[in-house]
mmCIF file of C-alpha atoms and ligand atoms in Angstrom:
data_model
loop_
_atom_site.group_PDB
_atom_site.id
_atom_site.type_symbol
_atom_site.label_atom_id
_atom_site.label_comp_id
_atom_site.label_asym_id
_atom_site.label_seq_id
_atom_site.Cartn_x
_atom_site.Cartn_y
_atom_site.Cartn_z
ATOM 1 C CA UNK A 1276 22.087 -5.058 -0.941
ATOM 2 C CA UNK A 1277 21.223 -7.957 1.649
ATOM 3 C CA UNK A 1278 17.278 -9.404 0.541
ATOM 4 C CA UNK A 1279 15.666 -10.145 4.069
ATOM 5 C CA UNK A 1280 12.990 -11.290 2.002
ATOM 6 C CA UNK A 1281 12.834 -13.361 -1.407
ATOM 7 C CA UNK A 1282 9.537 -14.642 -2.783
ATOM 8 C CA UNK A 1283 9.938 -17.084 -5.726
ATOM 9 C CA UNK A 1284 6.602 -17.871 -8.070
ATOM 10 C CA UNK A 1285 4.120 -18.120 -5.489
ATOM 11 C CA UNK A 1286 1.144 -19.382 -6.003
ATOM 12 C CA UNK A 1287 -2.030 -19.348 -3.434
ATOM 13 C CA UNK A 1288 -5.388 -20.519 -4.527
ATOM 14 C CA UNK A 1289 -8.447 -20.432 -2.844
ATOM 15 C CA UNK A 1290 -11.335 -22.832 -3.736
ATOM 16 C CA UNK A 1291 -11.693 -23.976 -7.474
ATOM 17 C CA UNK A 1292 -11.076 -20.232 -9.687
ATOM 18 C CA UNK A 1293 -9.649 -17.455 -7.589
ATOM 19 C CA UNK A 1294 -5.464 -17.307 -7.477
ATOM 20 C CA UNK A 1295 -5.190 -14.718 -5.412
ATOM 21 C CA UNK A 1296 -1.772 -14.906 -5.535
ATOM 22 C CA UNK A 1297 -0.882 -16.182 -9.531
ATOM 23 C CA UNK A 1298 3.135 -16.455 -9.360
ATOM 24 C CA UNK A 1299 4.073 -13.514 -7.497
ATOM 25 C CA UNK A 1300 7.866 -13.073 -7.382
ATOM 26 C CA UNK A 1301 10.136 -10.312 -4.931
ATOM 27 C CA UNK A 1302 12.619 -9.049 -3.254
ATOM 28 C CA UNK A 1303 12.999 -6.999 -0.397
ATOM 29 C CA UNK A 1304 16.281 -5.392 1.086
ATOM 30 C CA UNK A 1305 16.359 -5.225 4.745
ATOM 31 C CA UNK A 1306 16.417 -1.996 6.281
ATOM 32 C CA UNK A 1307 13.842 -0.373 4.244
ATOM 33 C CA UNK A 1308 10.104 0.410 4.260
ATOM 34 C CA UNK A 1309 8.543 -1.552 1.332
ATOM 35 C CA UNK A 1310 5.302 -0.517 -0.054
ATOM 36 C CA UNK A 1311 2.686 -2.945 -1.921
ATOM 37 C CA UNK A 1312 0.235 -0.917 -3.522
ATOM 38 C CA UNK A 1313 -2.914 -1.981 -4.783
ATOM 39 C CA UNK A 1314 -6.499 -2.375 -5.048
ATOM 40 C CA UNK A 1315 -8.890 -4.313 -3.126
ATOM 41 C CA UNK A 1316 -8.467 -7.706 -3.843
ATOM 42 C CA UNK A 1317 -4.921 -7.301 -5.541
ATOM 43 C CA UNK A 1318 -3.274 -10.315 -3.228
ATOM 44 C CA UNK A 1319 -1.428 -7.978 -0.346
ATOM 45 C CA UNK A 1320 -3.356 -9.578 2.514
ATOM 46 C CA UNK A 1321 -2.776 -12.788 1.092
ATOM 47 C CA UNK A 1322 1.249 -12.724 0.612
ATOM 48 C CA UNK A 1323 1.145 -10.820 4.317
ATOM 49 C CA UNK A 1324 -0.274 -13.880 5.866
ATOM 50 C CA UNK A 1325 2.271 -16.048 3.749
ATOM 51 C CA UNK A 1326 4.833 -13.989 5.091
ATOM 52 C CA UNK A 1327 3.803 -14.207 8.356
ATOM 53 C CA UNK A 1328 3.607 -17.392 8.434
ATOM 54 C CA UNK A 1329 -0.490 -17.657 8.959
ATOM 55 C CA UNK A 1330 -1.118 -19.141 5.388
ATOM 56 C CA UNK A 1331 1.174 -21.731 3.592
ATOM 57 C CA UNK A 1332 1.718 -20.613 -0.365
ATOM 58 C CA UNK A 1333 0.599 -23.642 -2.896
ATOM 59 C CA UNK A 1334 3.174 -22.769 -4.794
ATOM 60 C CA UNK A 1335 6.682 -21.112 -4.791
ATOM 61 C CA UNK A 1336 9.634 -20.541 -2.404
ATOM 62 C CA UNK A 1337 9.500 -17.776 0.410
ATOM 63 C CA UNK A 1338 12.043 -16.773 3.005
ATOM 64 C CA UNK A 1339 12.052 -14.865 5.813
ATOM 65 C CA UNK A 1340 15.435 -13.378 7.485
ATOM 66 C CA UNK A 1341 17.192 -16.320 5.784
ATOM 67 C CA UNK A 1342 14.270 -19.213 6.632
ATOM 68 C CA UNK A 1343 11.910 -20.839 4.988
ATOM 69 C CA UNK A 1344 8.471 -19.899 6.261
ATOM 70 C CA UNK A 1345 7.122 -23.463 5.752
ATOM 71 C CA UNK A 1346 9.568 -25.485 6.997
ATOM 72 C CA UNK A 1347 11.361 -23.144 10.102
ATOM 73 C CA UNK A 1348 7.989 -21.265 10.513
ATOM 74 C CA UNK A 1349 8.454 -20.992 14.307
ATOM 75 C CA UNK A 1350 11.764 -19.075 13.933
ATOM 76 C CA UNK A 1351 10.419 -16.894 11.443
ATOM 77 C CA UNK A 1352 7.425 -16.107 13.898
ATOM 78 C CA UNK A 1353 10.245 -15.249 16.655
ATOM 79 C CA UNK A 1354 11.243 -12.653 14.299
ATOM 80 C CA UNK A 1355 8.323 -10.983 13.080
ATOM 81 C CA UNK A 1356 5.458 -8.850 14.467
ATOM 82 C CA UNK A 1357 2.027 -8.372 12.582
ATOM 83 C CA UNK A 1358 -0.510 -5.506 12.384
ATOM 84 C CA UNK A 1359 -3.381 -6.445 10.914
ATOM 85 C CA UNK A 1360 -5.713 -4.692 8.809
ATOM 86 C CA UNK A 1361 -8.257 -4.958 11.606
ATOM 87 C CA UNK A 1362 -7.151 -4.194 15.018
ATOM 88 C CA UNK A 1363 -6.541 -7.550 16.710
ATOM 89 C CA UNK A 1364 -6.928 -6.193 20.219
ATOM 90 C CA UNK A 1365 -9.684 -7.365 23.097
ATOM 91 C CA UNK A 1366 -11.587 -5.294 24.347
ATOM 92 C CA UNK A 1367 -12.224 -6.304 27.467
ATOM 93 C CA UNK A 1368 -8.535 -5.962 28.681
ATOM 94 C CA UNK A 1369 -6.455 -2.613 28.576
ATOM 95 C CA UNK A 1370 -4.062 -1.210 26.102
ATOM 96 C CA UNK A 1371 -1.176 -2.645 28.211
ATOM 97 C CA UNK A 1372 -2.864 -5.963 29.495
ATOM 98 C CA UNK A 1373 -3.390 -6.893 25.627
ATOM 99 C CA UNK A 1374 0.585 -5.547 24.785
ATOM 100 C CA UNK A 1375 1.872 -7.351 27.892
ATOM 101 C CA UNK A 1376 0.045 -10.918 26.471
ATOM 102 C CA UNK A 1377 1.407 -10.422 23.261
ATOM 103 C CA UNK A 1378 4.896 -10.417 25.287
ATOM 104 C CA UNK A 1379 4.376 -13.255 26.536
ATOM 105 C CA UNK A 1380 2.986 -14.967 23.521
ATOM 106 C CA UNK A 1381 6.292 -14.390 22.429
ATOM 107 C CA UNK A 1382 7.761 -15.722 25.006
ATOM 108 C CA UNK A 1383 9.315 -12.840 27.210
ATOM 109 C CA UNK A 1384 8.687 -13.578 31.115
ATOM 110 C CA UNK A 1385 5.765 -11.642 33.026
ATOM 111 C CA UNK A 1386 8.812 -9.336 34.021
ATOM 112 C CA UNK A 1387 10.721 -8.636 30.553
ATOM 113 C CA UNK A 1388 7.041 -8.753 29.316
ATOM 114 C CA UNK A 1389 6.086 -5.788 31.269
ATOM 115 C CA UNK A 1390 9.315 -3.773 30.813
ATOM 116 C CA UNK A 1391 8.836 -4.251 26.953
ATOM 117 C CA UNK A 1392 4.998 -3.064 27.236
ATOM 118 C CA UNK A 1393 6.225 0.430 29.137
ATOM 119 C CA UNK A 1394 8.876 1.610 26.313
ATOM 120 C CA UNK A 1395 6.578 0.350 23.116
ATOM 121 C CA UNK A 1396 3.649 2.066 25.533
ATOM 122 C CA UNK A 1397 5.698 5.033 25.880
ATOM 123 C CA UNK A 1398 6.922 5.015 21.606
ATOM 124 C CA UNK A 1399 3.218 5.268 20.650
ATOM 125 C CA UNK A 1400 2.149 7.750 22.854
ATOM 126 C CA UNK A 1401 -1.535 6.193 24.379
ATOM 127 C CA UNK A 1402 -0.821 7.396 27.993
ATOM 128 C CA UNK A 1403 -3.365 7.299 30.796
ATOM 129 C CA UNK A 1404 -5.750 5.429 28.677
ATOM 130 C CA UNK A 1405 -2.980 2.444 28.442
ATOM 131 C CA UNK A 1406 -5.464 1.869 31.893
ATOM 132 C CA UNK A 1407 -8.829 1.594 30.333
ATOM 133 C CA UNK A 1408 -10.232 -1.172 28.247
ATOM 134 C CA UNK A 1409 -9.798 -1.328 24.741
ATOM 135 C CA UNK A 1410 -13.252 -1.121 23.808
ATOM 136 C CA UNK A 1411 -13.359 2.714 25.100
ATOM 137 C CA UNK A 1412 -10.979 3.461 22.566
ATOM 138 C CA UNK A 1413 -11.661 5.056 19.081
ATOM 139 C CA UNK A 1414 -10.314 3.211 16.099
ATOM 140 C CA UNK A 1415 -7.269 5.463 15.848
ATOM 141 C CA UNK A 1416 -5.896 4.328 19.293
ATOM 142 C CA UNK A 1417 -7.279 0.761 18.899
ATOM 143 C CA UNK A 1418 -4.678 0.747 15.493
ATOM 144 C CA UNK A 1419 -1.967 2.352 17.793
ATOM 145 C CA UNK A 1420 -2.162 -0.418 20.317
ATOM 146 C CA UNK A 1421 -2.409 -2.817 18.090
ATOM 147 C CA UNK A 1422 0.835 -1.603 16.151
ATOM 148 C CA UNK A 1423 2.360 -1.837 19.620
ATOM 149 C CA UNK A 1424 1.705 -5.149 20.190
ATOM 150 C CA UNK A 1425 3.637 -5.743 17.271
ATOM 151 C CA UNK A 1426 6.628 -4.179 18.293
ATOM 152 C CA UNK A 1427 6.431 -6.026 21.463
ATOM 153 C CA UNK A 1428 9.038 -8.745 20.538
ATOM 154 C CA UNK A 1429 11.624 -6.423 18.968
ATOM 155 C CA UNK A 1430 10.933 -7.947 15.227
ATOM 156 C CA UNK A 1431 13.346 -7.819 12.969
ATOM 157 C CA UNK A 1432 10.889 -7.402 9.986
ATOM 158 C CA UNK A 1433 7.342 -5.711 10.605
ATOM 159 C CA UNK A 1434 4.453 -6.318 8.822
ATOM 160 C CA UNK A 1435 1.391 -3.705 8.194
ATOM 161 C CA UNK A 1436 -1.300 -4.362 6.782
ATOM 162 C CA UNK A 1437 -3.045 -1.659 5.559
ATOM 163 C CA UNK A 1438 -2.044 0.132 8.679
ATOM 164 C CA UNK A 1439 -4.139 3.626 8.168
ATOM 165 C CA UNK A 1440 -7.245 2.596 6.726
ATOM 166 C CA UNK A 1441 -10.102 4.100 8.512
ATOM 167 C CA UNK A 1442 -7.487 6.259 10.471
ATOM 168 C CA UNK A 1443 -8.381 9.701 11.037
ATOM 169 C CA UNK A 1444 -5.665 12.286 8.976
ATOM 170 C CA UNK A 1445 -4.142 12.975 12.294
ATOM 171 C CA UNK A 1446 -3.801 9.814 13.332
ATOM 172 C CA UNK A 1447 -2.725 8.589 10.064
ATOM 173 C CA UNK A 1448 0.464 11.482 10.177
ATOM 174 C CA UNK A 1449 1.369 10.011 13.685
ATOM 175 C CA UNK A 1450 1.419 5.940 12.595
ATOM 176 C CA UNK A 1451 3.692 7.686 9.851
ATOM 177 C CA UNK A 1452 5.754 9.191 12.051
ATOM 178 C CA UNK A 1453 5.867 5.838 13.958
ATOM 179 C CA UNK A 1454 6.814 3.661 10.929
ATOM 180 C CA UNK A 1455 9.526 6.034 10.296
ATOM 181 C CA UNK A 1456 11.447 6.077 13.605
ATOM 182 C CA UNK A 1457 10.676 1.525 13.751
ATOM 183 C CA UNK A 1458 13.043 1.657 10.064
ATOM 184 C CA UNK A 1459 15.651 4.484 11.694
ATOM 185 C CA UNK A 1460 15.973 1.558 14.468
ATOM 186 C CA UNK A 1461 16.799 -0.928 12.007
ATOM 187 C CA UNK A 1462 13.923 -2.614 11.138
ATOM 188 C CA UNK A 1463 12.502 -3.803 8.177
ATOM 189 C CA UNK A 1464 8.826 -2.760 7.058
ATOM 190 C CA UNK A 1465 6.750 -4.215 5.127
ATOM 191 C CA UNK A 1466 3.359 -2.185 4.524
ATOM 192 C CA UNK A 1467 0.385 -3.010 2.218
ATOM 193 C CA UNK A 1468 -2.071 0.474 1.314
ATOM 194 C CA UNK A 1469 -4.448 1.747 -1.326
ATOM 195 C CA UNK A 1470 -3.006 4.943 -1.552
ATOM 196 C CA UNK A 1471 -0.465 6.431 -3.595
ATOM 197 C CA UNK A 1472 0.117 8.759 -1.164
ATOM 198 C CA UNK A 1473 0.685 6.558 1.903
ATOM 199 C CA UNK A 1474 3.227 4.102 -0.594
ATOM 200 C CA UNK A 1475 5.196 7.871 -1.675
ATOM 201 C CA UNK A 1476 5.684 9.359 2.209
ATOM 202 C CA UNK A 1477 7.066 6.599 3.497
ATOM 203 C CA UNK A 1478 8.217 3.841 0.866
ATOM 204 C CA UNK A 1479 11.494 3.198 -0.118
ATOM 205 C CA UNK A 1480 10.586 0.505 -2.683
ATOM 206 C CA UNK A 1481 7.024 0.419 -4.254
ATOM 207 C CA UNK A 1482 5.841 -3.095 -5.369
ATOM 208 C CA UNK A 1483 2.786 -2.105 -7.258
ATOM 209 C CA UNK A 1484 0.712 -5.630 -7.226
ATOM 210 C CA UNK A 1485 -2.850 -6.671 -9.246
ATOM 211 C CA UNK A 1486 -4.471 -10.088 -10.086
ATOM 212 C CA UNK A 1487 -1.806 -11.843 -7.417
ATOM 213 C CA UNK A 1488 1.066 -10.163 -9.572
ATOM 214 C CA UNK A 1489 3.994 -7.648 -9.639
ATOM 215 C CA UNK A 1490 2.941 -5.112 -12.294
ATOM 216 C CA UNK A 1491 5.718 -2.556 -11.262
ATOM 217 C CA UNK A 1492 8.533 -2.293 -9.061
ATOM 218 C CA UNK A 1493 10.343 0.749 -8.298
ATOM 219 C CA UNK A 1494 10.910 4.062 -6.194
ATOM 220 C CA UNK A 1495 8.055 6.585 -5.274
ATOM 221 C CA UNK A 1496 9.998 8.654 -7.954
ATOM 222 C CA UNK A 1497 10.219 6.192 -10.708
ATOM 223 C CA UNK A 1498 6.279 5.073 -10.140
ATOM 224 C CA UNK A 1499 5.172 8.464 -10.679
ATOM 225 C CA UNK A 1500 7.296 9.983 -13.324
ATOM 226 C CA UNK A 1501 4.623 7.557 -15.424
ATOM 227 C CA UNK A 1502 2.181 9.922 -14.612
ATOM 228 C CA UNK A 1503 3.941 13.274 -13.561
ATOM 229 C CA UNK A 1504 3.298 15.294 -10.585
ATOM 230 C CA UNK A 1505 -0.290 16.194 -11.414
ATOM 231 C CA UNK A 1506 -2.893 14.675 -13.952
ATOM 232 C CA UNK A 1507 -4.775 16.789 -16.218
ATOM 233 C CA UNK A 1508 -8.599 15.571 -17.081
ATOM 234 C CA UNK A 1509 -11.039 17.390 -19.362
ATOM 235 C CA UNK A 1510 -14.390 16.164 -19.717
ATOM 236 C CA UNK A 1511 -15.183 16.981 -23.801
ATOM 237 C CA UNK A 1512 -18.509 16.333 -25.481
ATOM 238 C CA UNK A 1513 -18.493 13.099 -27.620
ATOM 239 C CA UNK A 1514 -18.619 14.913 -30.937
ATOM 240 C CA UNK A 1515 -15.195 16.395 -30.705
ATOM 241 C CA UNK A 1516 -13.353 13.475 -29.055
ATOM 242 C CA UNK A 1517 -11.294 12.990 -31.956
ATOM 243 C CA UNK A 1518 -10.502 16.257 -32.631
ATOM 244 C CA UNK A 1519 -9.338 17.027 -28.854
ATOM 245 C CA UNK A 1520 -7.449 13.840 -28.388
ATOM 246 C CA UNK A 1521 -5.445 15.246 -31.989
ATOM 247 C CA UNK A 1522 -4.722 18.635 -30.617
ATOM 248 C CA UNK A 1523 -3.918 17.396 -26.949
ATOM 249 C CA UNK A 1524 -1.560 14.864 -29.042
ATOM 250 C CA UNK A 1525 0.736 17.578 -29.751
ATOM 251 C CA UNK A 1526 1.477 18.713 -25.997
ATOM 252 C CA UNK A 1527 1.273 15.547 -24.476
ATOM 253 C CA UNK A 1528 1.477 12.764 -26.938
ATOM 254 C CA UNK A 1529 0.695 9.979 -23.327
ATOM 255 C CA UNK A 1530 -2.927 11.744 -23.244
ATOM 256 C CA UNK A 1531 -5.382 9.054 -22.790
ATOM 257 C CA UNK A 1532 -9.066 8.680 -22.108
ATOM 258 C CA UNK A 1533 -10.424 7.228 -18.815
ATOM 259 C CA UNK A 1534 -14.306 7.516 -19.122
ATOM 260 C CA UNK A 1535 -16.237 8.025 -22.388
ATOM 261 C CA UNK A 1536 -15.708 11.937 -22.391
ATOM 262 C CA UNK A 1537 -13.184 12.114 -19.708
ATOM 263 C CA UNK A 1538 -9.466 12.641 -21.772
ATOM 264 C CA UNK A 1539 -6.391 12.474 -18.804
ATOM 265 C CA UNK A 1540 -2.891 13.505 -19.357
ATOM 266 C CA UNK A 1541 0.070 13.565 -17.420
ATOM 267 C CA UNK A 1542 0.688 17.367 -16.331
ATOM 268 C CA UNK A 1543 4.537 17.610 -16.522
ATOM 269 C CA UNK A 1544 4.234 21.036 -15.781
ATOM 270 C CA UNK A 1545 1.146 21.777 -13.448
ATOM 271 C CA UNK A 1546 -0.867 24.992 -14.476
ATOM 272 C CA UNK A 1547 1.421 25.301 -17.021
ATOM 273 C CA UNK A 1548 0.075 22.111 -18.685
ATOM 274 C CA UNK A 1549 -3.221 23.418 -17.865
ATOM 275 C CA UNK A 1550 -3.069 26.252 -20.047
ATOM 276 C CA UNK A 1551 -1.429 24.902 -22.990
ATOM 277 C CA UNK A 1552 -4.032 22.058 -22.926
ATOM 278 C CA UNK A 1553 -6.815 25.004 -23.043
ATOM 279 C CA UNK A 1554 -4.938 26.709 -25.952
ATOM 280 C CA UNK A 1555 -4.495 24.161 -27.592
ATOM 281 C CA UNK A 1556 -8.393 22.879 -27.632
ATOM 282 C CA UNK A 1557 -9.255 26.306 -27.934
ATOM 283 C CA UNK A 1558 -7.001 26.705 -31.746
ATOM 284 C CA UNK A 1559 -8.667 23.731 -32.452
ATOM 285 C CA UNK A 1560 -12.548 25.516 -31.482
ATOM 286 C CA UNK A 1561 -13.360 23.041 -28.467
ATOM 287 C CA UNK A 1562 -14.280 24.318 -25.299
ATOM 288 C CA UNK A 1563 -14.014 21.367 -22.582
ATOM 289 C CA UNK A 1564 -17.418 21.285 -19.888
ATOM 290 C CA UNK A 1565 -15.026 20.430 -17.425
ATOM 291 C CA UNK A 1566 -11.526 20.591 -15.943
ATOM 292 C CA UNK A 1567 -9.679 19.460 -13.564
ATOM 293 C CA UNK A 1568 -5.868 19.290 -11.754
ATOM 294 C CA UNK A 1569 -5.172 16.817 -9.105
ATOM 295 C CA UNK A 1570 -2.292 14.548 -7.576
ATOM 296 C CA UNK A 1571 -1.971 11.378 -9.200
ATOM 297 C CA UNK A 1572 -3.722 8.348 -7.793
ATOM 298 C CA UNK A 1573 -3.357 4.536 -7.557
ATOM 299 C CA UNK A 1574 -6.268 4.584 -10.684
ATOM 300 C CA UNK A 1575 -3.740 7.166 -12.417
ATOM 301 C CA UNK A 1576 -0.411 4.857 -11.616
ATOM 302 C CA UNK A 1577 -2.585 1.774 -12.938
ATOM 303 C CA UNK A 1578 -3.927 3.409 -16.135
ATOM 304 C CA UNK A 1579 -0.487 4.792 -16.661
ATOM 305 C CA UNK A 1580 1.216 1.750 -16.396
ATOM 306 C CA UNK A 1581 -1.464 -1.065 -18.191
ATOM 307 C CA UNK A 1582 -2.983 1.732 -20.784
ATOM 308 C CA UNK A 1583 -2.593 0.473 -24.147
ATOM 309 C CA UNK A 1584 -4.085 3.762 -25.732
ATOM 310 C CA UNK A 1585 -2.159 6.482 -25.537
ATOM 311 C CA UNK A 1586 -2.362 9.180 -28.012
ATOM 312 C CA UNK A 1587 -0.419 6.800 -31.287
ATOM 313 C CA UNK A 1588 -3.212 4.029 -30.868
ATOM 314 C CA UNK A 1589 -5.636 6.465 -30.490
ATOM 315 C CA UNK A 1590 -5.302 7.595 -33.562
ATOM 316 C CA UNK A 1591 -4.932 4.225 -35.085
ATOM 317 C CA UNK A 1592 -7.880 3.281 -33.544
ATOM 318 C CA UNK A 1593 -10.452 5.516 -31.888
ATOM 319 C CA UNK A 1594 -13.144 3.231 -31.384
ATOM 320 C CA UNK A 1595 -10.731 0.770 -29.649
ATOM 321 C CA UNK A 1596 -9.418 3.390 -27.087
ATOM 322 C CA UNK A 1597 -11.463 2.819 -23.841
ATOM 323 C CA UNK A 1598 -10.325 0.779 -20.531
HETATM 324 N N1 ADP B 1223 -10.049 -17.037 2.692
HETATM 325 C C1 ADP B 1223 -10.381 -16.750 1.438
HETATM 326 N N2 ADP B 1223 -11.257 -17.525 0.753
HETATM 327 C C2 ADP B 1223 -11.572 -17.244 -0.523
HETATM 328 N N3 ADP B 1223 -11.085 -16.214 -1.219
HETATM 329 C C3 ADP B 1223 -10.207 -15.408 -0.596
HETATM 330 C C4 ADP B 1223 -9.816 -15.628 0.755
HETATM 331 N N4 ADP B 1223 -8.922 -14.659 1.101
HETATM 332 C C5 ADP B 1223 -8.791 -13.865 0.009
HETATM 333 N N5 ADP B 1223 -9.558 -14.308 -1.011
HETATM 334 C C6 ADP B 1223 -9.621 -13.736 -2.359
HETATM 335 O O1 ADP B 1223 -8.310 -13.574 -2.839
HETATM 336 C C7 ADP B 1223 -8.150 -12.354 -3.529
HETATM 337 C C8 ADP B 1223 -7.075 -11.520 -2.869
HETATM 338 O O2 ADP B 1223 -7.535 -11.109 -1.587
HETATM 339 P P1 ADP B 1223 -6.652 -10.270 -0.576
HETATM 340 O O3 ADP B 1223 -5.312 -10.891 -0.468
HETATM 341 O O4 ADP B 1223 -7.437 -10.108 0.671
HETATM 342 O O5 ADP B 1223 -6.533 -8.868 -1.344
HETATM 343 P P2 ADP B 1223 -6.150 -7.419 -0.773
HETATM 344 O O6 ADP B 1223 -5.615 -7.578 0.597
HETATM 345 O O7 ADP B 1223 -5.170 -6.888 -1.753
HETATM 346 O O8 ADP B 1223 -7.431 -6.631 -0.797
HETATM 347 C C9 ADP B 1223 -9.523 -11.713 -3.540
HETATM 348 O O9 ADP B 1223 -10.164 -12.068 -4.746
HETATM 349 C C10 ADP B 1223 -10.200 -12.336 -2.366
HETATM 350 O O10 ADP B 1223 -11.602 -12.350 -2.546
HETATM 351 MG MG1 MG B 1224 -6.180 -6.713 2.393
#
């Protein structure tokens, strides 16, 4: 598959001890939606703006659609647009005055410029209020205008940073829906979140990244067969932690403890895992003091992939066996 983007070792430091970025190396096929998931402070804003061309890397080798972004960062910016994570608009112009500058920012005429604003107005459905001023808007159509003014010059690759946080759930379904029909039209996204959930609807490729580094690369599919469809957590009194993480061992031997008195397993099989987890504590006399199913999250996909005490070193070594 073609890489529109390669990034080789890079290295960004800022001031004398954080790397935010401590030799991150990717690739990214064109034509797909790429997810980097991870925490606050994990690096994605960081490689965005490298990417983009609004930060040079102090380390390391990163290209854009076949250029350099240090050395032919000009052409890269003529094929890129850039949400950011907050809303870049002003708010004393309109939805469409602040579209139509970003046209000609890159470097449409006041004509092209204006043609370009009606169809990406249009594609994100603002309507009337394309007329008011920005600062009437709520944050949901502040992010939608924004997003437009990224699609403005027809960019081959599209970066989003973050693009739903502090979106309202209906909102947040409709920038979806967006992102999906901008990669049906051939481009390439690249989107930074915190949530699982966000990186699974629409990813194609998951780069999972902490500390300024790739932990985990793969599809929505492979990233959560580490922890199953649904996790499992049972809150147990500290006197029988031992015994529970034994008899858990034998249904899921990946059981692992989160919190002092909070054991998590993968749930393979839903409700089904439920009860055998119950059974099985119950045979062995302990009754849990609380229980819970839920939907992995980015915490779940992180202790799944760094834990280092699953059920076998457990056993080894109890005392050892908390994060
Ligand atoms: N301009 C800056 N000056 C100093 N530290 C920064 C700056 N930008 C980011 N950092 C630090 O770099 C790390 C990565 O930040 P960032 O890329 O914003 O992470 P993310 O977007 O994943 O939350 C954090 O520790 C952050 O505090
Ligand atoms: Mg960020």
């Amino acid at each position: 598959m073609e890489q529109i983007i390669t990034v080789q070792g890079v290295v960004k430091r800022f001031g004398r001890g954080v790397r935010a970025l401590d030799g991150l190396s990717l690739d990214i096929p064109a034509g797909i939606i790429y997810g980097l998931l991870g925490p606050n402070g994990a690096g994605k804003t960081t490689l965005i703006r490298i990417l983009a061309t609004l930060l040079s890397a102090d380390e390391g080798v990163v290209r854009v659609a076949g250029l350099d972004v240090r050395r032919q960062a000009e052409a890269v910016r003529a094929r890129i647009g850039l949400a950011g994570q907050y809303a870049a608009v002003d708010g004393h112009l309109t939805g469409r005055e602040n579209i139509e500058m970003v046209g000609r920012l890159y470097g449409l005429s006041r004509r092209q410029a204006r043609a370009r604003t009606s169809v990406v107005l249009d594609r994100i459905g603002v309507g009337e209020a394309a007329h008011r001023q920005v600062r009437t808007y709520s944050g949901g159509m502040r992010r939608r205008v924004d997003l437009a003014a990224s699609l403005v010059g027809r960019p081959q690759v599209l970066f989003l940073d973050e693009p739903t946080t502090g979106v309202d759930p209906a909102s947040r379904r409709e920038v979806w829906d967006l992102i999906r029909d901008l990669v049906d039209g051939g481009t390439t996204v690249v989107l930074t979140t915190q949530y699982l959930d966000e990186a699974d609807q629409l990813a194609g490729l998951i780069g999972v990244i902490n500390h300024g580094r790739l932990v985990s690369e793969g599809t929505p599919e492979q990233l959560k067969s580490h922890t199953g469809p649904a996790v499992l957590e049972l809150s147990i009194p500290d006197s029988q932690q031992d015994a529970a993480m034994r008899a858990l061992g034998q249904i899921a031997p990946a059981a692992y403890e989160r919190h002092r008195g909070t054991l998590v397993l993968p749930a393979a099989d839903g409700v089904a895992t439920l009860q055998h987890a119950l059974r099985a504590l119950d045979a062995a006399a302990i009754t849990p003091t609380d229980v819970g199913l839920h939907r992995p999250t980015l915490d779940d996909v992180f202790l799944a992939l760094t834990r280092t005490d699953s059920i076998d070193g457990y056993l080894n070594d109890p005392a050892g066996a908390t994060l």
